[in-house]
Coordinates of C-alpha atoms in Angstrom, one line a residue:
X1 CA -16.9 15.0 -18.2
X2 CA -18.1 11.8 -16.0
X3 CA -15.0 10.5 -13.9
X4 CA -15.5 7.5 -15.8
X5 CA -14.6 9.5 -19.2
X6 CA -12.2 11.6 -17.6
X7 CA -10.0 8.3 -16.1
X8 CA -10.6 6.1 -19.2
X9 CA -8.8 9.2 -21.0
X10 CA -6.3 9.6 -18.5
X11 CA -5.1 6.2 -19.1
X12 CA -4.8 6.7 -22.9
X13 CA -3.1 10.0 -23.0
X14 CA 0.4 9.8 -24.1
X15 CA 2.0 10.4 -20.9
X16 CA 3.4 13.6 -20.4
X17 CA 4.9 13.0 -16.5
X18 CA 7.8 14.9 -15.1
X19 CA 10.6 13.0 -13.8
X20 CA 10.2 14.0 -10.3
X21 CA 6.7 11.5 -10.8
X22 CA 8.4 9.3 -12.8
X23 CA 11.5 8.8 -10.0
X24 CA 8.6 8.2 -7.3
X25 CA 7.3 5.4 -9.6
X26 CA 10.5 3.5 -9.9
X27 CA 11.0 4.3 -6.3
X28 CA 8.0 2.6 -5.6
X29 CA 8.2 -0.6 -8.0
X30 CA 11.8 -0.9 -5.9
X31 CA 10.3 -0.7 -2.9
X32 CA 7.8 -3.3 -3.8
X33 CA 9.8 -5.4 -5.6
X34 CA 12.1 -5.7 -2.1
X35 CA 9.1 -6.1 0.4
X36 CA 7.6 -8.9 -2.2
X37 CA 10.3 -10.9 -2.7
X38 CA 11.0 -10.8 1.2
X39 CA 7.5 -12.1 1.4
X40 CA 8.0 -14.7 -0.8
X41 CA 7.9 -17.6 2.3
X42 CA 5.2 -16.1 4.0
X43 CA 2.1 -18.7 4.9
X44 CA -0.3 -16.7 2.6
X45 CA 2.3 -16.8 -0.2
X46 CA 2.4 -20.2 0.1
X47 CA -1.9 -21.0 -0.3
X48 CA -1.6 -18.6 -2.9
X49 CA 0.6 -20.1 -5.2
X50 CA -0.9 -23.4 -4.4
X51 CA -4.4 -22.1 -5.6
X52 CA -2.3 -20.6 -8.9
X53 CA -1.1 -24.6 -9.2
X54 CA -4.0 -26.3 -8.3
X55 CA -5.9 -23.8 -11.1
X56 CA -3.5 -24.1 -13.6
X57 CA -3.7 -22.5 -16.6
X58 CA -1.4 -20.6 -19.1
X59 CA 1.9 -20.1 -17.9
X60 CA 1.4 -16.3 -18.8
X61 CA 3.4 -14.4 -16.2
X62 CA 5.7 -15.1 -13.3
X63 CA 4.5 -15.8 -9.7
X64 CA 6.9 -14.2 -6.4
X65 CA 8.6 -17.5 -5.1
X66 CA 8.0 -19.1 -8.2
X67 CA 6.0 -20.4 -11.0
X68 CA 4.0 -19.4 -13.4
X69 CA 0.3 -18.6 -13.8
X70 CA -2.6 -16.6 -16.4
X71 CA -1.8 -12.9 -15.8
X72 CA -5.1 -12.6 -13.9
X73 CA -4.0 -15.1 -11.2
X74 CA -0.5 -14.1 -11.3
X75 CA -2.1 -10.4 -10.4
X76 CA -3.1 -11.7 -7.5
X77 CA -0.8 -14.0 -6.1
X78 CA 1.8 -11.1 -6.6
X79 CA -0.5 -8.8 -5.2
X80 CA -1.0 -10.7 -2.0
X81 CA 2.2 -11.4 -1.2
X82 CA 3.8 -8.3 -2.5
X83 CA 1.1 -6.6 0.9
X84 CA 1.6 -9.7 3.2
X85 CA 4.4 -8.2 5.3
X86 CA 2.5 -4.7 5.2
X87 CA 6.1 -2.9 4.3
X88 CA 5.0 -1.1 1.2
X89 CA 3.8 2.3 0.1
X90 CA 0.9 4.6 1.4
X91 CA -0.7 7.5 -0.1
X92 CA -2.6 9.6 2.8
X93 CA -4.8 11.7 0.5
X94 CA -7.2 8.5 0.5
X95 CA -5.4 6.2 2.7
X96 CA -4.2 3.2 0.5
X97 CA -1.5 1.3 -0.6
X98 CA -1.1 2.3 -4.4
X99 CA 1.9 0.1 -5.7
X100 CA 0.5 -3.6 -4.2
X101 CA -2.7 -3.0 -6.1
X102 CA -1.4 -1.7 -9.7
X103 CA 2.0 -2.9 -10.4
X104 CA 1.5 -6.5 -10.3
X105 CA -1.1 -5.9 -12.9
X106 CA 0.9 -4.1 -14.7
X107 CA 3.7 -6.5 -14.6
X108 CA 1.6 -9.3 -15.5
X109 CA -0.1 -8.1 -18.4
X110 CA 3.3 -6.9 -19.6
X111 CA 4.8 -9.7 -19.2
X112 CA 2.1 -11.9 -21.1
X113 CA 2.0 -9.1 -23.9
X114 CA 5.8 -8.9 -24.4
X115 CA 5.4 -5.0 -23.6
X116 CA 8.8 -3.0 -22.6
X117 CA 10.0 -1.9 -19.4
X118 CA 9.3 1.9 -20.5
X119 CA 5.8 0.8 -21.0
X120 CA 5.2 -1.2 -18.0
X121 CA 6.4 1.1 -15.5
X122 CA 4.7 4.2 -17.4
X123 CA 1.6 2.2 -17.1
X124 CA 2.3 1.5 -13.3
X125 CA 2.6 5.3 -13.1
X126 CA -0.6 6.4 -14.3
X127 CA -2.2 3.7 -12.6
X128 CA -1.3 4.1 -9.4
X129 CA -2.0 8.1 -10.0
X130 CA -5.4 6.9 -10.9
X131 CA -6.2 4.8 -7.7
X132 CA -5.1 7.9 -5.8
X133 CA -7.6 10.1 -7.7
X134 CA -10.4 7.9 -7.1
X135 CA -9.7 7.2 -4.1
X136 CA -10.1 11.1 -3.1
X137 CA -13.3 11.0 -5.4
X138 CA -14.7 8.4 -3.5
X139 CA -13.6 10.4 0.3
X140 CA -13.0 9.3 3.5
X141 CA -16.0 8.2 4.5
X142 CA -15.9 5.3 2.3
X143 CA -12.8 4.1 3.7
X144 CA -14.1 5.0 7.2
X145 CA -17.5 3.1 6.7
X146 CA -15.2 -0.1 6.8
X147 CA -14.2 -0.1 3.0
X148 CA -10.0 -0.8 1.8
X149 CA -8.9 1.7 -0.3
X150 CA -6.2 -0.6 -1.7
X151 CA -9.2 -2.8 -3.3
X152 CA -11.5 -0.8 -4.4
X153 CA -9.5 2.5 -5.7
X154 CA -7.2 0.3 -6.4
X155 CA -8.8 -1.3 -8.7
X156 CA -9.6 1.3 -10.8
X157 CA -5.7 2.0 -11.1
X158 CA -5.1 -2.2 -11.8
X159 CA -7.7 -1.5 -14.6
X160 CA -6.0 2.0 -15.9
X161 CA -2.7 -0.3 -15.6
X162 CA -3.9 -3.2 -18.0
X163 CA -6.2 -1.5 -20.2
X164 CA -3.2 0.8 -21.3
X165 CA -0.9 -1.9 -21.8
X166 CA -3.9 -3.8 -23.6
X167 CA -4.2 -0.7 -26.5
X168 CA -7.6 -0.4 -25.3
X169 CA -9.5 2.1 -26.8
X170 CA -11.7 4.8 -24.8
X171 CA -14.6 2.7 -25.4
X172 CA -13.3 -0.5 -23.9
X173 CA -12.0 1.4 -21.2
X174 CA -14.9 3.0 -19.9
X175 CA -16.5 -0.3 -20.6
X176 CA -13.9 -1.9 -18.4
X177 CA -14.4 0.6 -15.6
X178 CA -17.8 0.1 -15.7
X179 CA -17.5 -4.2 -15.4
X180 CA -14.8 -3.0 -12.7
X181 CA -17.6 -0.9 -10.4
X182 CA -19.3 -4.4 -10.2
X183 CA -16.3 -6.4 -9.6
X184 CA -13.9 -3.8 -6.5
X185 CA -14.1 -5.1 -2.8
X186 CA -12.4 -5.8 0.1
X187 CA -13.2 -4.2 3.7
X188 CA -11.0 -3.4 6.7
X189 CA -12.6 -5.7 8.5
X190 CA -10.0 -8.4 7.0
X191 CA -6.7 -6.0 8.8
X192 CA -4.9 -8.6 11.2
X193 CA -5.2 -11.7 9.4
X194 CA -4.6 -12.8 6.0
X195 CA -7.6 -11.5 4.4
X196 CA -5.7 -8.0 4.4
X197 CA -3.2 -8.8 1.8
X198 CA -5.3 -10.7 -0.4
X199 CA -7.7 -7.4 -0.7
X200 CA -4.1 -6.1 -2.6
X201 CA -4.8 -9.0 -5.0
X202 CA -8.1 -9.1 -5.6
X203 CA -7.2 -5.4 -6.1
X204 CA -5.1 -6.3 -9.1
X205 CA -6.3 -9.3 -10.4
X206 CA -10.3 -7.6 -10.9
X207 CA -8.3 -4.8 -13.1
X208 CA -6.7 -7.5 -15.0
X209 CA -9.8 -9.0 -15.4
X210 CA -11.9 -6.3 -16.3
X211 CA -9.9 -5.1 -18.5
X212 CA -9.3 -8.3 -20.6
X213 CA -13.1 -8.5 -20.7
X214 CA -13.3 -5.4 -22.2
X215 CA -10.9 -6.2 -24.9
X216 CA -12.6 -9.7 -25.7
X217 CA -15.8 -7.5 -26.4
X218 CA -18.0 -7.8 -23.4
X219 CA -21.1 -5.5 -22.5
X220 CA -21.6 -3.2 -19.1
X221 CA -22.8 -0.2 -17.9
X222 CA -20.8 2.5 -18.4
X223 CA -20.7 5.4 -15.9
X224 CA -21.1 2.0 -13.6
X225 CA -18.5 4.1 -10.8
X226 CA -20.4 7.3 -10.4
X227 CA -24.1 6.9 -11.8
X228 CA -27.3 6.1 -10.3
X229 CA -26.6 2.4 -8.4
X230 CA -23.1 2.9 -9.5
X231 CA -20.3 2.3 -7.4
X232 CA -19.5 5.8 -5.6
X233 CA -23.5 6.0 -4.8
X234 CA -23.8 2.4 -2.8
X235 CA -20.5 2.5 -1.2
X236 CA -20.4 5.8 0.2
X237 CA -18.9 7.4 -2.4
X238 CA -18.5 11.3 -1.6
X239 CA -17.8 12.4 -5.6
X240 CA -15.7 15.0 -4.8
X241 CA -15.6 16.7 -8.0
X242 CA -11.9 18.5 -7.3
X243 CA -10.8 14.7 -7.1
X244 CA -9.7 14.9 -10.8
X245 CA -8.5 18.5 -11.1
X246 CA -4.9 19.1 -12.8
X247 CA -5.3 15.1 -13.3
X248 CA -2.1 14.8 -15.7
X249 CA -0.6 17.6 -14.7
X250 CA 0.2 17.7 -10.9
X251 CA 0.3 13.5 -10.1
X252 CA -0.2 13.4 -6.6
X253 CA 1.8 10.2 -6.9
X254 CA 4.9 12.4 -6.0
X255 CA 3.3 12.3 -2.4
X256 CA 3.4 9.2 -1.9
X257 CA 4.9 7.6 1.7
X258 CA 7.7 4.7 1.8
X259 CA 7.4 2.6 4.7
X260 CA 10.5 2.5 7.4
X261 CA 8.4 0.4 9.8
X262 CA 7.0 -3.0 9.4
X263 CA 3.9 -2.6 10.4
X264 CA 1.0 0.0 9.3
X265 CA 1.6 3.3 8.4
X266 CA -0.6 4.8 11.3
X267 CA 1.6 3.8 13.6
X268 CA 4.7 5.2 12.5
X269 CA 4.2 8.9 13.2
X270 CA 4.2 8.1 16.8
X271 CA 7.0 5.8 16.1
X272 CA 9.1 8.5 15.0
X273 CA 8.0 10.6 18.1
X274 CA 9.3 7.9 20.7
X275 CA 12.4 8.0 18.7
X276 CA 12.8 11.4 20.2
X277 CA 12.7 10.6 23.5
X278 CA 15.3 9.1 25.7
X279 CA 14.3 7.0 28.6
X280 CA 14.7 3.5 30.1
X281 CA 11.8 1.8 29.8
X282 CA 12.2 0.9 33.7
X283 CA 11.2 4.6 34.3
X284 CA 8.4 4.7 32.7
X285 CA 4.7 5.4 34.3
X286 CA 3.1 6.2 31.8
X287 CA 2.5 6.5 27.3
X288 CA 0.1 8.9 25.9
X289 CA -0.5 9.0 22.3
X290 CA -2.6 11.7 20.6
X291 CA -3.8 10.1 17.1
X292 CA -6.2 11.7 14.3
X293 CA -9.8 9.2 15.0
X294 CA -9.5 7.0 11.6
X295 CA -6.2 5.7 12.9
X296 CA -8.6 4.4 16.2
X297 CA -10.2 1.3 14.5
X298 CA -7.1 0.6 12.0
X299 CA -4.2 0.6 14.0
X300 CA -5.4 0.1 17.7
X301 CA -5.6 -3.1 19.0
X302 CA -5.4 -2.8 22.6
X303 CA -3.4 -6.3 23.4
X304 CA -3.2 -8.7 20.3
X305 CA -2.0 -11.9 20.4
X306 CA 0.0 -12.7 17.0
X307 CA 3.0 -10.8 15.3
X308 CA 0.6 -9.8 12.4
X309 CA -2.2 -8.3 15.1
X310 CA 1.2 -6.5 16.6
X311 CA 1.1 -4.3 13.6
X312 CA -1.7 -2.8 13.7
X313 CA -1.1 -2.0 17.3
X314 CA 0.0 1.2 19.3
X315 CA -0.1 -0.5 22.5
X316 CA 2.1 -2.9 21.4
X317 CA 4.9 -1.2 18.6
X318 CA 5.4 1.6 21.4
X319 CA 6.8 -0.8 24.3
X320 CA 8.6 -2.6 21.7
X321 CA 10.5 0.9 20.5
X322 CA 11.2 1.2 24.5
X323 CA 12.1 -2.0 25.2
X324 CA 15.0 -1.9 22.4
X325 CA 13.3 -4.1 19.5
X326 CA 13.9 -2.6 16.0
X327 CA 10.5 -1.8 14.4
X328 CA 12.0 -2.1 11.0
X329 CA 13.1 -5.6 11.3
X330 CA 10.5 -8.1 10.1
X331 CA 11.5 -10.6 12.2
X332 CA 10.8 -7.9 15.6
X333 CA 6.4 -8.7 15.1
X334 CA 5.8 -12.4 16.5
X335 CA 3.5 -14.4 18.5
X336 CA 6.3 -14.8 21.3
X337 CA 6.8 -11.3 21.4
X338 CA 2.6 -10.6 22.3
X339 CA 3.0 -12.6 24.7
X340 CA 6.1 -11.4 26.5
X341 CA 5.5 -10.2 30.2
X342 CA 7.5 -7.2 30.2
X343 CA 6.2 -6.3 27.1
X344 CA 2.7 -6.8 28.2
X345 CA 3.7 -4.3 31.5
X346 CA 4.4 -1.6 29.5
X347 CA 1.5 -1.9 27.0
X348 CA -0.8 -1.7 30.0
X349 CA 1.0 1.8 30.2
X350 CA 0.0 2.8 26.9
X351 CA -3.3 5.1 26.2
X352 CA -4.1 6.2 23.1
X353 CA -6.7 8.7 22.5
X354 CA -8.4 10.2 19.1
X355 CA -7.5 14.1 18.7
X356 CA -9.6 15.8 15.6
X357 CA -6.7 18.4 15.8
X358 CA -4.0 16.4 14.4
X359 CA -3.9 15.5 10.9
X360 CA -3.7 11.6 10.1
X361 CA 0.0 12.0 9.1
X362 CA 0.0 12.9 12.9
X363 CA 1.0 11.8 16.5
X364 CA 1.6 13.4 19.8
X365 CA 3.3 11.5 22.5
X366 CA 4.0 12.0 25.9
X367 CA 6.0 10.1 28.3
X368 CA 5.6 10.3 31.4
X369 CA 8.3 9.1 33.9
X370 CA 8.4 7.6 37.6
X371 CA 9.7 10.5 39.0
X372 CA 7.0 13.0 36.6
X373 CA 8.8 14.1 34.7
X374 CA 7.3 14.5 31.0
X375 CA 8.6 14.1 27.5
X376 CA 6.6 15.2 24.9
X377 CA 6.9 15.4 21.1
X378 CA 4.9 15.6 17.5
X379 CA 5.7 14.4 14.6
X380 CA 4.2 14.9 10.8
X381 CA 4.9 12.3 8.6
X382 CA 4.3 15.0 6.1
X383 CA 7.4 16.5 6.7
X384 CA 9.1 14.7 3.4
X385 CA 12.5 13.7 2.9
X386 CA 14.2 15.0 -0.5
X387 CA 13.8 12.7 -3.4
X388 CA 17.9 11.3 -3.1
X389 CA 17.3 10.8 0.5
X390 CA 13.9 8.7 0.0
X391 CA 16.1 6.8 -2.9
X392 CA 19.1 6.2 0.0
X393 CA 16.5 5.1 2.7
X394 CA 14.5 2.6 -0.2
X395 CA 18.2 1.1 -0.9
X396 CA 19.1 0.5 2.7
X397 CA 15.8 -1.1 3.2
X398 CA 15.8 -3.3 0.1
X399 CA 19.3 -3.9 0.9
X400 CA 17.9 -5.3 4.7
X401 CA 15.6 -7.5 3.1
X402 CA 17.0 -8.6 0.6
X403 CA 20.9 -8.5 0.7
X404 CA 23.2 -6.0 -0.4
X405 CA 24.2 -7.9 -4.3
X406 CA 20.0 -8.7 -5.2
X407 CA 19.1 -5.4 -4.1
X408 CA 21.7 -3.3 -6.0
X409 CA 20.4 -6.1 -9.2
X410 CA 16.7 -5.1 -8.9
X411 CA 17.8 -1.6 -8.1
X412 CA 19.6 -1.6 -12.1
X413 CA 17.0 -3.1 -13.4
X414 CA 14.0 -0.8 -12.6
X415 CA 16.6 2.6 -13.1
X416 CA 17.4 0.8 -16.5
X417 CA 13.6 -0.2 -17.7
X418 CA 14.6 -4.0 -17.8
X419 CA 11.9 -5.9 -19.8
X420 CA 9.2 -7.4 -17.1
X421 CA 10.4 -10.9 -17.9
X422 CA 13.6 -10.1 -16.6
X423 CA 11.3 -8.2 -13.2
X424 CA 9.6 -11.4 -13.4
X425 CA 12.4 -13.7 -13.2
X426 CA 14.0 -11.8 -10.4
X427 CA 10.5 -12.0 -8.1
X428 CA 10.4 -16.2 -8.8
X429 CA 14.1 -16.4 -7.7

């Protein structure tokens, strides 16, 4: 069966998830739910919803900060904002963020459809599962030639989201992926500015899209993601044919990584490292950090000059760790902080070097001190906390961003399926 086929089934199968997957989904739409909602007042939340109100439209589903839009356009507000702080999920099996792509689809076109909270977040599930699969059909090399995984993978699981909640059939599925393979972009070329987190949206709003297309009755290639001039073939696409194996079965959702850093998810293994290691920051003469090569032109900027360039930096979130500002906070990554002298002392300490050796859910560091003394230490982000622990760590996040009494609210209301309208409320608060 053509990956098309197989993931236009997938998405119509009545779901037969265990709850270990199913906990990781609500996980994940409470994790999202907390790191949108803190980005609410962030300047690209604002030019989005001012394109949502400048376009108008229905008023089909709820915007984060705030008024209402068409699903498709509140897909991708939400979707950008929900990834404007980069604070939510990763899945390292194709390096991309599954929930900021897939669940504000999902939320919209429940919302506009009237569909349950049972239904939206099952839908979420098997979507996100979906942009994780095809993202590990499509490889590493497509996300290494420059493409986001988050738009383009994603976008098949924004589709899988919608269509399901649609009552698509397996025709207008397949015919939706196959509008879909025309419609997924977004390159890491965008990482550092704004044009990052609106990837997340166009990731959701093209599955929204495509998938209303679809049901409205229009035409397109189907196989459009893996046959000749399809989608795998012109964007580096490696096919990997185990992509899809025990899909259903095992959902490589459950692997999924929460954030506990704000700032990119390459840097956080090395992160943990430092952690490790005590030293005043006055002692030290030297940072080496050992990183798998993808991380080198993601998460490397050698000296940027913004709080949003500072996350994508290992020359810069190192000295901060050492210097005693908490890498959690949001308000730790500005402009004032790049541009700090001591900071900039130790971050012309700082050497980072590619090691083929070390997975990407890697780091090595080593310390070196005044008197030469070395500290060294490695940490695997794959190392993975037990489910209750994740759920306590999610809490006291959500509970940081968003205050102890909204937090435990949005908490209830994901545990206890709330209707989206009642999701949707909460986000426009």
């Amino acid at each position: 069966m053509a990956v098309s086929e197989e993931l236009a089934a997938f998405a119509l199968t009545p779901c037969d998830a265990p709850e270990t997957a199913r906990a990781v989904a609500r996980l994940s739409l409470i994790d999202w739910m907390a790191v949108g909602i803190a980005g609410a007042d962030e300047p690209v939340a604002g030019v989005m919803r001012s394109m949502a109100r400048e376009e108008g439209g229905a008023a089909q589903a709820g915007l984060i900060g705030g008024g209402r839009a068409p699903a498709r356009m509140a897909a991708m507000v939400n979707g950008t904002i929900s990834h404007a702080l980069d604070y939510d999920d990763t899945h390292f099996a194709h390096i991309g963020h599954p929930s900021v792509g897939v669940i504000p689809a999902a939320l919209a076109v429940a919302e506009h459809l009237g569909r349950s909270g049972a239904e939206m977040q099952e839908a979420a599930l098997i979507g996100m599962e979906a942009s994780i699969r095809f993202g590990v059909w499509l490889g590493r090399g497509h996300y290494q030639v420059g493409y986001h995984q988050t738009a383009t993978a994603g976008a098949v699981g924004a589709t899988v989201a919608a269509g399901r909640l649609m009552g698509l059939t397996q025709a207008q599925m397949e015919t939706a992926l196959g509008l879909l393979a025309t419609r997924a972009s977004g390159l890491k070329s965008q990482f550092g500015t704004m044009g990052k987190p609106f990837n997340a949206g166009l990731s959701a709003a093209n599955g929204v899209e495509a998938a209303m297309l679809a049901r409205l009755g229009i035409e397109a290639r189907l196989g459009a993601l893996e046959g000749p001039l399809g989608f795998g073939p012109t964007h580096h696409g490696a096919a990997d044919a185990t992509a899809l194996d025990g899909l259903g079965a095992d959902w490589m959702l459950e692997t999924v990584s929460h954030k506990f850093h704000a700032c990119c998810h390459g840097l956080h293994a090395a992160l943990e490292a430092a952690a490790a290691i005590e030293t005043s920051p006055d002692d030290i003469a030297a940072i080496r950090v050992a990183t798998h090569p993808r991380w080198m032109s993601v998460c490397n900027q050698p000296a940027p000059e913004t709080g949003l360039g500072a996350k994508f930096s290992y020359a810069t979130v190192l000295p901060m760790h050492f210097l005693g500002h908490d890498t959690a906070r949001l308000d730790s990554y500005t402009d004032a902080l790049c541009a700090d002298p001591t900071l900039a002392a130790l971050r012309a300490l700082v050497d980072v070097r590619a090691d083929d050796a070390l997975s990407e859910m890697q780091a090595r560091l080593e310390v070196e001190m005044r008197s030469g003394e070395v500290q060294a230490r490695i940490h695997d982000l794959d190392a993975r906390l037990p489910l209750d622990q994740s759920a306590a760590k999610i809490m006291a996040k959500a509970n940081a961003l968003l205050g102890a009494e909204r937090a435990a609210r949005v908490g209830r209301a994901i545990e206890t399926a709330a209707p989206p309208a009642e999701l949707s409320r909460e986000i426009a608060l």
